[in-house]
């Protein structure tokens, strides 16, 4: 596959070079005699190759933001701008321009990691590596080199004395394999020595193993073979080592829990206790293939049979795991505050009168007067000079027959029992006027505080509750026969919490606080079953040791005003108050939940307390 030439930068068919020269040749730019080339390394790094006039060409490299700038004094490079995005490296563009007697090369990068610049013979290499990624494809930090900086400028120097020179510079001892041969030309300025060594070993296909201050350098294939041989030797020694049986006492945890941890790490490919080890040999294991474990619940111990080295590893792990678990005291305070205010004003009045004129009877009252000659009045009264006594009759010279008392023309009393009242009755000629004023004002405040406390160990859930179970009766009909069934509903105050102590002695809590109570003032119609008022908070919060946090609050405010009046008359200014009653109710309810966790040390004292 080839690409047609263009007037701008282009990639070759091999996908390993960039060139401005027209033609369908699949060779690289340098193969065609050009002095600049771009290639992609196997690890995704971008490499810019520049042919110079000699092995000691001066060079200055710096980084400005995401750009890498290389100045080459007294070196002419063909100018141009090359688009190298298709190489899938951190370098997107290469810009070459002339600066005085030299050239300046600018690498425009994206997500670039470290960059290196070195010279081999008359070929200058600028390598830009991508930011490393982890197994999930996320970028991780760049590789860090912390060695003392040095400058190396050599042409065709043997590898063995070069490694000796680096060892002398660092103060390390070095052992070089007989298979390490060849020479290298390089030019490194002010780079860490470990970076220079890593670059030399990578260029020549070498690897290094360090033991203390001794470095062993050999070809990578030899290092891999040696590591494999050492692994096989260790595995063989485990097969020949004598088995030892030991009893490990578990002091604080459950032996079965510790056993399950060891079993899952040591025998991930096997089931059951004491079985033979299976699975991948590359996994971290605590038991060898010949090892076994058994739990003794009575003494809370683990019986282990394995080699001495394996027993040492297991004992060290158990020592780190078998520690006393810290405890946490959780104090919860639930505060319910209420404030009630009510005011009522009421009035009722009535007029009763009766007249007899020219044989006709007239009556006025809050209800039908029912005037009847010869009727009675409740009390002894003198009307127009006539005397009436109960159950007296009107004298022959009177004009009023009778009037039935108790009827109200305006009846707007208060709904409750009045705390104050004023009554007025006026009896005049043929007229009885009754007036009654009533008033009520009530105020009340209340506060209910509940304070459950519970202690639990770190990481374990605890529940404390107190309340009642309310029976609910339901009737069911089966085959024409009615039967009653009883079910129970809890109305409790409960606190359920799972604490977790952080390394800085903060406490993370999963909390569920409930306060349920029956409301016997509002029974369900036709039953004796009360509704249940429920208040609950469920959350997760982090608190410092000993500090109090407010989990949440509920604020309710109710303000109602009711007015009863006689149409038209109740709207009259001033006088309308005699034809209406007014009721004002204000209610306020607040619910606050406070939680205070405290860490308890092993000596049962509160951590941080004086």
Coordinates of C-alpha atoms in Angstrom, one line a residue:
X1 CA 0.0 0.0 0.0
X2 CA 1.4 3.4 -0.9
X3 CA 0.3 7.0 -0.5
X4 CA 0.3 9.5 -3.2
X5 CA 2.9 12.3 -2.8
X6 CA 1.8 15.7 -1.6
X7 CA 3.4 19.1 -1.2
X8 CA 3.3 18.8 2.5
X9 CA 4.5 16.2 4.9
X10 CA 3.5 12.6 4.2
X11 CA 3.9 9.2 5.7
X12 CA 5.3 6.3 3.8
X13 CA 3.6 3.0 3.1
X14 CA 5.6 1.3 5.8
X15 CA 4.2 3.8 8.3
X16 CA 7.6 4.5 9.9
X17 CA 8.8 7.7 8.3
X18 CA 7.8 11.2 7.3
X19 CA 9.2 13.0 4.3
X20 CA 8.5 16.0 2.0
X21 CA 10.0 14.3 -1.0
X22 CA 7.6 13.3 -3.7
X23 CA 7.5 9.7 -4.9
X24 CA 5.9 6.4 -4.2
X25 CA 9.0 4.8 -2.7
X26 CA 8.2 2.9 0.5
X27 CA 11.6 3.5 2.1
X28 CA 12.1 5.8 4.9
X29 CA 13.2 9.4 4.6
X30 CA 16.7 8.8 5.7
X31 CA 17.0 5.8 3.3
X32 CA 16.2 8.3 0.5
X33 CA 18.9 10.7 1.7
X34 CA 16.9 13.1 3.8
X35 CA 18.3 14.5 7.0
X36 CA 15.1 14.2 9.1
X37 CA 12.9 11.3 9.9
X38 CA 10.1 10.3 12.3
X39 CA 9.3 6.9 13.6
X40 CA 7.1 5.2 16.1
X41 CA 8.6 2.9 18.8
X42 CA 7.0 -0.4 19.9
X43 CA 6.0 1.2 23.2
X44 CA 4.1 4.0 21.5
X45 CA 6.9 6.6 21.8
X46 CA 7.6 9.1 19.0
X47 CA 11.2 9.3 17.8
X48 CA 12.6 12.2 15.7
X49 CA 15.8 11.3 14.0
X50 CA 18.1 14.1 12.6
X51 CA 21.3 13.5 10.6
X52 CA 24.0 15.8 11.8
X53 CA 27.5 16.7 10.5
X54 CA 29.3 14.7 13.2
X55 CA 29.0 12.9 16.5
X56 CA 29.6 16.0 18.7
X57 CA 26.9 18.3 17.4
X58 CA 25.9 20.9 19.9
X59 CA 22.3 20.8 21.0
X60 CA 20.0 22.6 23.5
X61 CA 16.6 21.1 24.4
X62 CA 13.9 22.6 26.6
X63 CA 10.2 22.2 27.3
X64 CA 7.7 25.1 27.1
X65 CA 4.2 24.0 28.1
X66 CA 3.3 21.0 25.8
X67 CA 6.0 21.9 23.3
X68 CA 9.5 20.5 23.2
X69 CA 12.0 22.8 21.5
X70 CA 15.4 21.6 20.2
X71 CA 18.0 24.2 19.1
X72 CA 20.8 23.0 16.8
X73 CA 23.4 25.8 16.4
X74 CA 25.5 25.6 13.2
X75 CA 23.3 22.7 11.9
X76 CA 21.0 23.2 8.9
X77 CA 17.9 21.0 8.7
X78 CA 15.4 21.2 5.9
X79 CA 12.6 23.5 7.0
X80 CA 8.9 22.5 6.9
X81 CA 6.0 21.5 9.1
X82 CA 5.2 17.8 9.3
X83 CA 1.9 16.4 10.5
X84 CA 2.6 13.1 12.3
X85 CA -0.7 12.5 14.0
X86 CA -1.2 9.2 12.1
X87 CA 1.7 7.6 13.9
X88 CA -0.4 7.6 17.2
X89 CA 2.4 9.0 19.3
X90 CA 2.4 11.9 21.8
X91 CA 3.9 14.0 19.0
X92 CA 1.3 15.6 16.7
X93 CA 3.4 18.1 14.6
X94 CA 7.1 18.7 13.9
X95 CA 8.0 22.2 12.9
X96 CA 11.5 22.9 11.6
X97 CA 12.7 26.4 10.8
X98 CA 16.0 28.2 10.4
X99 CA 17.3 30.4 13.3
X100 CA 20.5 32.3 12.4
X101 CA 23.2 29.8 11.3
X102 CA 21.3 26.9 12.9
X103 CA 17.9 25.3 13.1
X104 CA 15.1 25.1 15.6
X105 CA 12.9 22.0 15.8
X106 CA 9.6 22.3 17.7
X107 CA 7.6 19.2 18.7
X108 CA 4.0 19.9 19.4
X109 CA 2.8 17.1 21.8
X110 CA -0.3 15.9 23.5
X111 CA -0.4 13.7 26.7
X112 CA 3.4 13.5 26.5
X113 CA 5.4 11.9 29.3
X114 CA 9.2 12.1 29.6
X115 CA 11.4 13.0 26.7
X116 CA 15.0 12.0 25.9
X117 CA 17.7 13.3 23.6
X118 CA 20.8 11.3 22.7
X119 CA 23.2 11.0 19.9
X120 CA 24.6 7.9 18.4
X121 CA 27.4 8.6 15.8
X122 CA 26.0 11.3 13.6
X123 CA 22.4 10.5 14.3
X124 CA 20.5 12.7 16.8
X125 CA 17.5 11.0 18.4
X126 CA 14.7 12.9 20.3
X127 CA 12.3 10.5 21.9
X128 CA 9.0 11.5 23.4
X129 CA 7.3 8.8 25.5
X130 CA 3.5 8.6 26.2
X131 CA 2.2 9.0 29.8
X132 CA 2.1 5.4 31.2
X133 CA -1.3 3.8 31.8
X134 CA -2.4 1.2 34.2
X135 CA -4.5 -1.9 33.7
X136 CA -7.7 0.1 33.5
X137 CA -6.3 2.3 30.8
X138 CA -5.9 5.3 33.1
X139 CA -2.8 7.4 33.0
X140 CA -0.3 7.1 35.8
X141 CA 2.6 9.1 36.8
X142 CA 5.8 9.4 34.8
X143 CA 8.8 7.3 35.5
X144 CA 11.0 9.1 38.0
X145 CA 14.8 9.2 37.9
X146 CA 16.4 10.4 41.1
X147 CA 20.1 9.8 40.5
X148 CA 22.8 12.4 40.5
X149 CA 23.1 14.1 37.2
X150 CA 26.1 13.6 34.8
X151 CA 27.2 14.4 31.3
X152 CA 28.5 11.7 28.9
X153 CA 30.0 12.5 25.5
X154 CA 31.7 9.5 23.8
X155 CA 32.2 8.3 20.3
X156 CA 32.4 4.5 19.7
X157 CA 33.1 3.6 23.4
X158 CA 33.0 0.0 24.5
X159 CA 30.0 -0.9 26.7
X160 CA 32.1 -2.6 29.5
X161 CA 34.3 0.4 30.4
X162 CA 31.2 2.7 30.0
X163 CA 29.4 0.7 32.6
X164 CA 32.5 0.7 34.9
X165 CA 32.6 4.5 34.5
X166 CA 28.9 4.8 35.7
X167 CA 29.6 2.4 38.6
X168 CA 32.6 4.5 39.7
X169 CA 30.4 7.7 39.5
X170 CA 27.7 6.2 41.6
X171 CA 29.9 4.3 44.1
X172 CA 28.2 1.0 43.3
X173 CA 30.0 -2.3 42.6
X174 CA 29.3 -3.8 39.2
X175 CA 29.5 -7.3 37.7
X176 CA 29.3 -7.5 33.9
X177 CA 28.6 -10.7 32.1
X178 CA 31.0 -12.0 29.5
X179 CA 28.3 -11.8 26.9
X180 CA 28.1 -8.0 27.2
X181 CA 30.0 -6.8 24.1
X182 CA 29.9 -4.0 21.6
X183 CA 30.3 -0.2 21.5
X184 CA 28.1 2.8 21.5
X185 CA 28.4 6.5 20.7
X186 CA 26.3 8.8 22.9
X187 CA 26.0 12.4 24.0
X188 CA 24.0 13.0 27.2
X189 CA 24.1 16.3 29.0
X190 CA 23.0 16.8 32.6
X191 CA 20.8 13.7 32.9
X192 CA 20.3 11.5 36.0
X193 CA 22.8 8.6 36.1
X194 CA 20.0 6.0 36.5
X195 CA 18.3 7.4 33.4
X196 CA 21.5 7.3 31.4
X197 CA 22.1 3.6 32.6
X198 CA 18.5 2.7 31.6
X199 CA 19.0 4.3 28.2
X200 CA 22.3 2.4 27.6
X201 CA 20.9 -1.0 28.7
X202 CA 17.7 -0.5 26.6
X203 CA 19.7 0.5 23.5
X204 CA 22.0 -2.6 23.7
X205 CA 19.3 -5.1 24.8
X206 CA 20.7 -5.5 28.4
X207 CA 19.1 -5.8 31.8
X208 CA 20.3 -5.2 35.3
X209 CA 19.7 -6.8 38.7
X210 CA 20.7 -5.0 41.9
X211 CA 21.5 -6.6 45.2
X212 CA 22.5 -4.0 47.8
X213 CA 25.2 -1.9 46.2
X214 CA 26.2 -4.5 43.6
X215 CA 24.8 -4.3 40.1
X216 CA 24.8 -7.3 37.8
X217 CA 24.5 -6.5 34.0
X218 CA 23.8 -9.2 31.4
X219 CA 21.8 -9.6 28.2
X220 CA 18.1 -9.7 28.9
X221 CA 17.7 -13.3 27.8
X222 CA 20.4 -14.4 30.3
X223 CA 18.7 -12.5 33.1
X224 CA 15.3 -14.1 32.3
X225 CA 16.9 -17.5 32.2
X226 CA 18.6 -16.9 35.5
X227 CA 15.4 -15.7 37.2
X228 CA 13.6 -18.8 35.9
X229 CA 16.3 -21.1 37.2
X230 CA 16.2 -19.5 40.7
X231 CA 12.5 -19.8 40.8
X232 CA 12.7 -23.5 39.9
X233 CA 15.4 -24.0 42.5
X234 CA 13.2 -22.4 45.2
X235 CA 10.3 -24.6 44.3
X236 CA 12.4 -27.7 44.4
X237 CA 13.8 -26.7 47.8
X238 CA 10.3 -26.4 49.1
X239 CA 9.5 -29.9 48.0
X240 CA 12.5 -31.2 49.8
X241 CA 12.2 -29.1 53.0
X242 CA 11.0 -31.0 56.1
X243 CA 7.4 -30.3 57.3
X244 CA 6.8 -28.8 60.8
X245 CA 3.6 -28.7 62.7
X246 CA 2.8 -25.7 64.8
X247 CA -0.3 -24.5 66.8
X248 CA -1.0 -20.8 66.5
X249 CA -3.2 -19.3 69.2
X250 CA -5.7 -16.6 68.1
X251 CA -6.2 -14.1 70.8
X252 CA -8.8 -11.5 69.6
X253 CA -10.3 -12.7 66.4
X254 CA -12.1 -16.0 65.6
X255 CA -9.8 -18.7 64.4
X256 CA -12.2 -19.7 61.7
X257 CA -12.2 -16.1 60.3
X258 CA -8.4 -16.0 60.2
X259 CA -8.4 -19.5 58.6
X260 CA -10.7 -18.3 55.8
X261 CA -8.3 -15.4 55.0
X262 CA -5.3 -17.7 54.9
X263 CA -7.2 -20.3 52.8
X264 CA -8.4 -17.8 50.3
X265 CA -4.9 -16.4 49.8
X266 CA -3.1 -19.7 49.8
X267 CA -5.5 -22.1 48.1
X268 CA -7.6 -20.0 45.7
X269 CA -7.9 -22.9 43.4
X270 CA -9.0 -25.5 45.9
X271 CA -11.9 -26.2 48.2
X272 CA -11.9 -27.5 51.8
X273 CA -9.5 -27.5 54.6
X274 CA -6.1 -29.1 54.3
X275 CA -6.5 -29.8 50.6
X276 CA -3.7 -29.7 48.1
X277 CA -2.9 -26.4 46.6
X278 CA -4.1 -25.6 43.2
X279 CA -4.4 -22.6 40.9
X280 CA -1.7 -20.3 39.3
X281 CA 1.8 -20.6 40.7
X282 CA 2.3 -16.9 40.2
X283 CA -0.3 -16.0 42.9
X284 CA 0.8 -14.9 46.3
X285 CA 0.5 -17.9 48.7
X286 CA 1.2 -18.5 52.3
X287 CA 1.0 -22.3 52.3
X288 CA 3.2 -24.4 50.1
X289 CA 1.9 -27.3 48.0
X290 CA 2.5 -29.6 50.9
X291 CA 1.1 -27.4 53.6
X292 CA -2.3 -27.8 55.4
X293 CA -4.3 -26.0 58.0
X294 CA -7.0 -27.1 60.6
X295 CA -9.1 -25.0 62.9
X296 CA -9.7 -26.0 66.6
X297 CA -12.8 -24.0 67.7
X298 CA -12.5 -25.2 71.3
X299 CA -9.2 -23.5 71.9
X300 CA -9.6 -20.9 69.1
X301 CA -6.4 -22.0 67.5
X302 CA -5.1 -22.9 64.0
X303 CA -3.0 -26.0 63.5
X304 CA -0.6 -25.5 60.6
X305 CA 1.7 -28.1 59.0
X306 CA 4.2 -26.7 56.5
X307 CA 7.9 -25.8 56.0
X308 CA 9.6 -23.5 58.5
X309 CA 9.7 -20.6 56.0
X310 CA 6.0 -20.9 55.3
X311 CA 5.3 -21.0 59.1
X312 CA 7.3 -17.9 59.6
X313 CA 5.3 -16.1 56.9
X314 CA 2.0 -17.2 58.3
X315 CA 2.9 -16.3 61.9
X316 CA 3.9 -12.8 60.8
X317 CA 0.6 -12.4 59.0
X318 CA -1.5 -13.6 61.9
X319 CA 0.4 -11.3 64.2
X320 CA -0.6 -8.3 62.0
X321 CA -4.2 -9.5 61.8
X322 CA -4.9 -10.7 65.3
X323 CA -5.2 -7.4 67.1
X324 CA -7.9 -6.1 69.5
X325 CA -10.7 -4.3 67.6
X326 CA -11.4 -0.8 68.8
X327 CA -14.9 0.0 70.1
X328 CA -17.1 3.0 69.5
X329 CA -19.8 4.5 71.8
X330 CA -22.6 6.1 69.9
X331 CA -24.8 8.5 71.7
X332 CA -28.0 9.7 70.0
X333 CA -30.3 12.4 71.2
X334 CA -33.7 12.9 69.5
X335 CA -35.4 16.2 70.4
X336 CA -39.0 17.0 69.6
X337 CA -40.1 20.5 70.5
X338 CA -43.7 21.8 70.2
X339 CA -45.2 25.2 70.6
X340 CA -49.0 25.7 70.4
X341 CA -51.1 28.9 70.6
X342 CA -55.0 29.2 70.2
X343 CA -57.3 32.1 70.6
X344 CA -61.2 32.2 70.2
X345 CA -63.8 34.9 70.5
X346 CA -67.5 34.2 70.3
X347 CA -70.8 36.0 70.7
X348 CA -74.5 35.1 70.7
X349 CA -77.6 37.1 71.5
X350 CA -81.3 36.9 71.1
X351 CA -84.5 39.0 71.4
X352 CA -87.9 37.8 72.5
X353 CA -91.1 39.8 72.5
X354 CA -94.9 39.4 72.3
X355 CA -97.7 41.8 71.6
X356 CA -101.5 41.6 71.5
X357 CA -103.2 44.4 69.6
X358 CA -106.9 44.5 68.7
X359 CA -107.2 40.7 69.0
X360 CA -104.1 40.0 67.0
X361 CA -101.0 38.4 68.5
X362 CA -97.4 39.4 67.3
X363 CA -94.2 37.6 68.4
X364 CA -90.4 38.2 67.8
X365 CA -87.6 35.8 68.7
X366 CA -84.5 33.7 67.7
X367 CA -86.8 30.8 67.0
X368 CA -90.6 30.6 66.4
X369 CA -92.1 32.2 69.6
X370 CA -95.2 30.0 69.6
X371 CA -97.3 32.6 71.3
X372 CA -100.4 31.0 72.9
X373 CA -102.9 32.8 75.2
X374 CA -102.7 31.6 78.7
X375 CA -99.1 30.4 78.2
X376 CA -96.3 30.5 80.8
X377 CA -93.0 32.3 81.4
X378 CA -90.1 30.7 83.3
X379 CA -89.9 33.4 86.0
X380 CA -92.2 35.8 87.8
X381 CA -92.4 38.9 85.6
X382 CA -94.5 42.0 85.6
X383 CA -95.6 43.2 82.2
X384 CA -97.7 46.3 81.7
X385 CA -98.9 46.1 85.3
X386 CA -99.9 42.4 85.0
X387 CA -98.3 39.8 87.2
X388 CA -97.2 36.3 85.9
X389 CA -95.9 33.5 88.0
X390 CA -94.7 30.1 86.8
X391 CA -96.8 28.5 85.5
X392 CA -98.9 31.6 85.9
X393 CA -101.1 33.1 83.3
X394 CA -101.3 36.6 82.0
X395 CA -103.6 38.9 84.1
X396 CA -106.8 40.1 82.4
X397 CA -105.4 43.6 81.9
X398 CA -102.1 42.5 80.2
X399 CA -101.2 42.7 76.6
X400 CA -98.5 39.9 76.3
X401 CA -99.6 36.3 76.3
X402 CA -96.3 34.2 76.5
X403 CA -92.8 34.0 75.0
X404 CA -90.7 30.8 74.8
X405 CA -87.1 31.6 76.1
X406 CA -83.8 30.1 74.8
X407 CA -83.9 31.1 71.1
X408 CA -80.7 32.9 69.7
X409 CA -81.0 35.3 66.8
X410 CA -77.1 35.3 66.5
X411 CA -75.4 32.0 67.6
X412 CA -71.6 32.2 67.0
X413 CA -70.0 30.7 70.2
X414 CA -66.5 29.4 70.6
X415 CA -65.8 25.7 69.8
X416 CA -64.1 24.9 73.1
X417 CA -64.8 25.4 76.8
X418 CA -64.5 29.1 77.4
X419 CA -62.0 30.4 79.8
X420 CA -63.9 33.6 80.2
X421 CA -67.5 34.9 79.5
X422 CA -69.8 37.8 80.0
X423 CA -73.7 37.5 79.9
X424 CA -76.3 40.2 79.9
X425 CA -80.1 39.9 80.0
X426 CA -82.4 42.9 79.8
X427 CA -86.2 42.6 80.4
X428 CA -88.2 45.6 79.3
X429 CA -91.8 46.2 78.4
X430 CA -92.9 43.2 76.3
X431 CA -89.1 42.6 75.4
X432 CA -86.4 40.2 76.7
X433 CA -82.8 40.7 75.4
X434 CA -80.1 38.1 76.0
X435 CA -76.4 38.7 75.2
X436 CA -73.5 36.4 75.8
X437 CA -69.7 37.0 75.1
X438 CA -67.2 34.1 75.4
X439 CA -63.4 34.0 75.0
X440 CA -60.7 31.3 75.1
X441 CA -56.9 31.6 74.8
X442 CA -54.5 28.6 75.3
X443 CA -50.7 28.4 75.0
X444 CA -48.5 25.3 75.4
X445 CA -44.9 24.3 74.9
X446 CA -43.4 20.9 75.1
X447 CA -40.0 19.1 74.6
X448 CA -39.4 15.4 74.3
X449 CA -35.8 14.2 74.5
X450 CA -34.9 10.6 73.8
X451 CA -31.3 9.5 74.2
X452 CA -30.4 5.9 73.2
X453 CA -26.8 4.8 73.5
X454 CA -25.1 1.8 72.0
X455 CA -21.5 0.4 72.0
X456 CA -20.1 -1.7 69.1
X457 CA -16.8 -2.8 67.7
X458 CA -15.3 -1.2 64.6
X459 CA -17.0 -2.3 61.4
X460 CA -19.8 -4.2 63.1
X461 CA -23.5 -3.1 63.1
X462 CA -25.3 -2.5 66.4
X463 CA -29.0 -2.0 67.0
X464 CA -30.8 -0.8 70.1
X465 CA -34.6 -0.3 70.2
X466 CA -37.4 0.3 72.8
X467 CA -41.1 0.6 72.2
X468 CA -44.3 -1.3 71.8
X469 CA -46.0 -3.6 69.3
X470 CA -49.5 -2.6 68.5
X471 CA -52.1 -5.3 67.6
X472 CA -54.2 -4.7 64.6
X473 CA -57.4 -6.7 64.2
X474 CA -58.7 -7.6 60.8
X475 CA -61.8 -9.6 60.0
X476 CA -61.7 -12.2 57.2
X477 CA -64.7 -14.2 55.9
X478 CA -64.0 -17.8 54.7
X479 CA -67.0 -20.0 53.7
X480 CA -69.4 -17.6 55.3
X481 CA -67.6 -17.7 58.6
X482 CA -66.0 -14.5 59.9
X483 CA -62.7 -14.9 61.7
X484 CA -60.5 -12.2 63.3
X485 CA -56.8 -12.2 62.6
X486 CA -54.3 -10.2 64.6
X487 CA -51.1 -8.7 63.2
X488 CA -48.6 -6.6 65.1
X489 CA -46.9 -3.3 64.0
X490 CA -43.8 -2.0 65.9
X491 CA -43.8 1.5 67.2
X492 CA -40.3 1.8 68.6
X493 CA -37.4 4.2 69.2
X494 CA -34.3 2.5 67.6
X495 CA -30.8 3.4 66.5
X496 CA -28.9 1.2 64.1
X497 CA -25.3 2.1 63.3
X498 CA -22.2 0.7 61.7
X499 CA -19.0 2.6 62.6
X500 CA -15.7 2.6 60.8
X501 CA -12.6 4.2 62.4
X502 CA -10.3 5.9 59.9
X503 CA -6.5 6.2 60.4
X504 CA -6.8 9.8 61.6
X505 CA -9.3 8.7 64.3
X506 CA -12.4 10.0 62.5
X507 CA -15.5 7.9 62.5
X508 CA -17.6 7.1 59.4
X509 CA -21.0 5.9 60.4
X510 CA -23.9 4.3 58.5
X511 CA -26.8 5.4 60.7
X512 CA -30.5 4.7 60.7
X513 CA -32.5 6.4 63.5
X514 CA -36.2 5.9 63.9
X515 CA -38.8 7.2 66.3
X516 CA -42.3 5.7 65.9
X517 CA -45.2 6.4 68.3
X518 CA -48.9 5.6 68.2
X519 CA -51.4 8.4 68.0
X520 CA -54.4 7.3 70.1
X521 CA -56.1 10.6 69.6
X522 CA -56.9 9.8 66.0
X523 CA -58.2 6.3 65.9
X524 CA -59.1 4.7 62.6
X525 CA -62.9 5.0 62.1
X526 CA -64.8 2.0 63.5
X527 CA -61.7 0.4 65.1
X528 CA -59.4 0.7 68.1
X529 CA -56.3 0.8 65.8
X530 CA -54.3 4.0 66.1
X531 CA -52.2 5.5 63.3
X532 CA -48.4 5.5 63.9
X533 CA -46.4 8.7 63.6
X534 CA -43.1 7.9 62.0
X535 CA -39.8 9.9 62.1
X536 CA -36.7 8.4 60.5
X537 CA -33.2 9.5 59.4
X538 CA -31.0 7.3 57.3
X539 CA -27.6 8.6 56.3
X540 CA -23.8 8.1 56.1
X541 CA -21.6 10.7 57.8
X542 CA -18.0 11.2 58.9
X543 CA -17.4 12.8 62.3
X544 CA -14.3 13.5 64.4
X545 CA -13.9 11.6 67.6
X546 CA -16.0 13.0 70.4
X547 CA -17.7 15.7 68.2
X548 CA -21.5 16.1 67.8
X549 CA -23.1 16.3 64.5
X550 CA -26.7 17.2 63.7
X551 CA -28.0 14.5 61.3
X552 CA -31.1 16.4 60.2
X553 CA -34.1 18.3 61.3
X554 CA -37.8 18.6 60.4
X555 CA -39.5 22.0 61.0
X556 CA -43.3 22.2 60.7
X557 CA -45.3 25.4 61.2
X558 CA -49.1 25.6 60.9
X559 CA -51.0 28.9 61.1
X560 CA -54.8 28.7 60.7
X561 CA -57.6 31.4 61.1
X562 CA -61.3 30.5 60.9
X563 CA -64.2 32.9 60.9
X564 CA -68.0 32.3 61.4
X565 CA -70.4 35.1 60.8
X566 CA -73.9 36.1 59.8
X567 CA -74.1 37.2 56.2
X568 CA -74.1 40.9 55.5
X569 CA -74.4 41.8 59.2
X570 CA -70.9 40.3 60.0
X571 CA -69.3 42.6 57.4
X572 CA -70.6 45.8 59.0
X573 CA -67.8 48.0 60.4
X574 CA -67.6 47.8 64.2
X575 CA -71.1 46.5 64.6
X576 CA -70.2 43.4 62.6
X577 CA -68.4 41.9 65.7
X578 CA -71.7 41.2 67.2
X579 CA -72.5 38.9 64.3
X580 CA -69.4 36.7 64.1
X581 CA -66.8 34.6 66.0
X582 CA -63.0 34.3 65.2
X583 CA -60.6 31.5 66.0
X584 CA -56.8 31.6 65.6
X585 CA -54.5 28.5 65.9
X586 CA -50.7 28.4 65.6
X587 CA -48.7 25.2 65.9
X588 CA -44.9 24.6 65.5
X589 CA -43.0 21.4 65.7
X590 CA -39.2 20.8 65.4
X591 CA -37.4 17.5 65.2
X592 CA -33.6 17.4 65.7
X593 CA -31.3 14.4 65.8
X594 CA -27.8 14.7 67.4
X595 CA -25.2 12.0 67.2
X596 CA -21.9 11.9 69.2
X597 CA -19.5 9.0 68.5
X598 CA -16.6 8.3 70.9
X599 CA -13.8 5.8 70.4
X600 CA -13.2 3.5 73.4
X601 CA -9.6 2.3 73.9
X602 CA -8.8 -1.3 74.9
X603 CA -8.6 -0.2 78.6
X604 CA -12.3 0.8 78.3
X605 CA -11.5 4.5 78.6
X606 CA -12.7 7.1 76.1
X607 CA -10.0 7.9 73.6
X608 CA -9.0 11.6 73.8
X609 CA -10.7 12.1 77.2
X610 CA -8.8 13.7 80.1

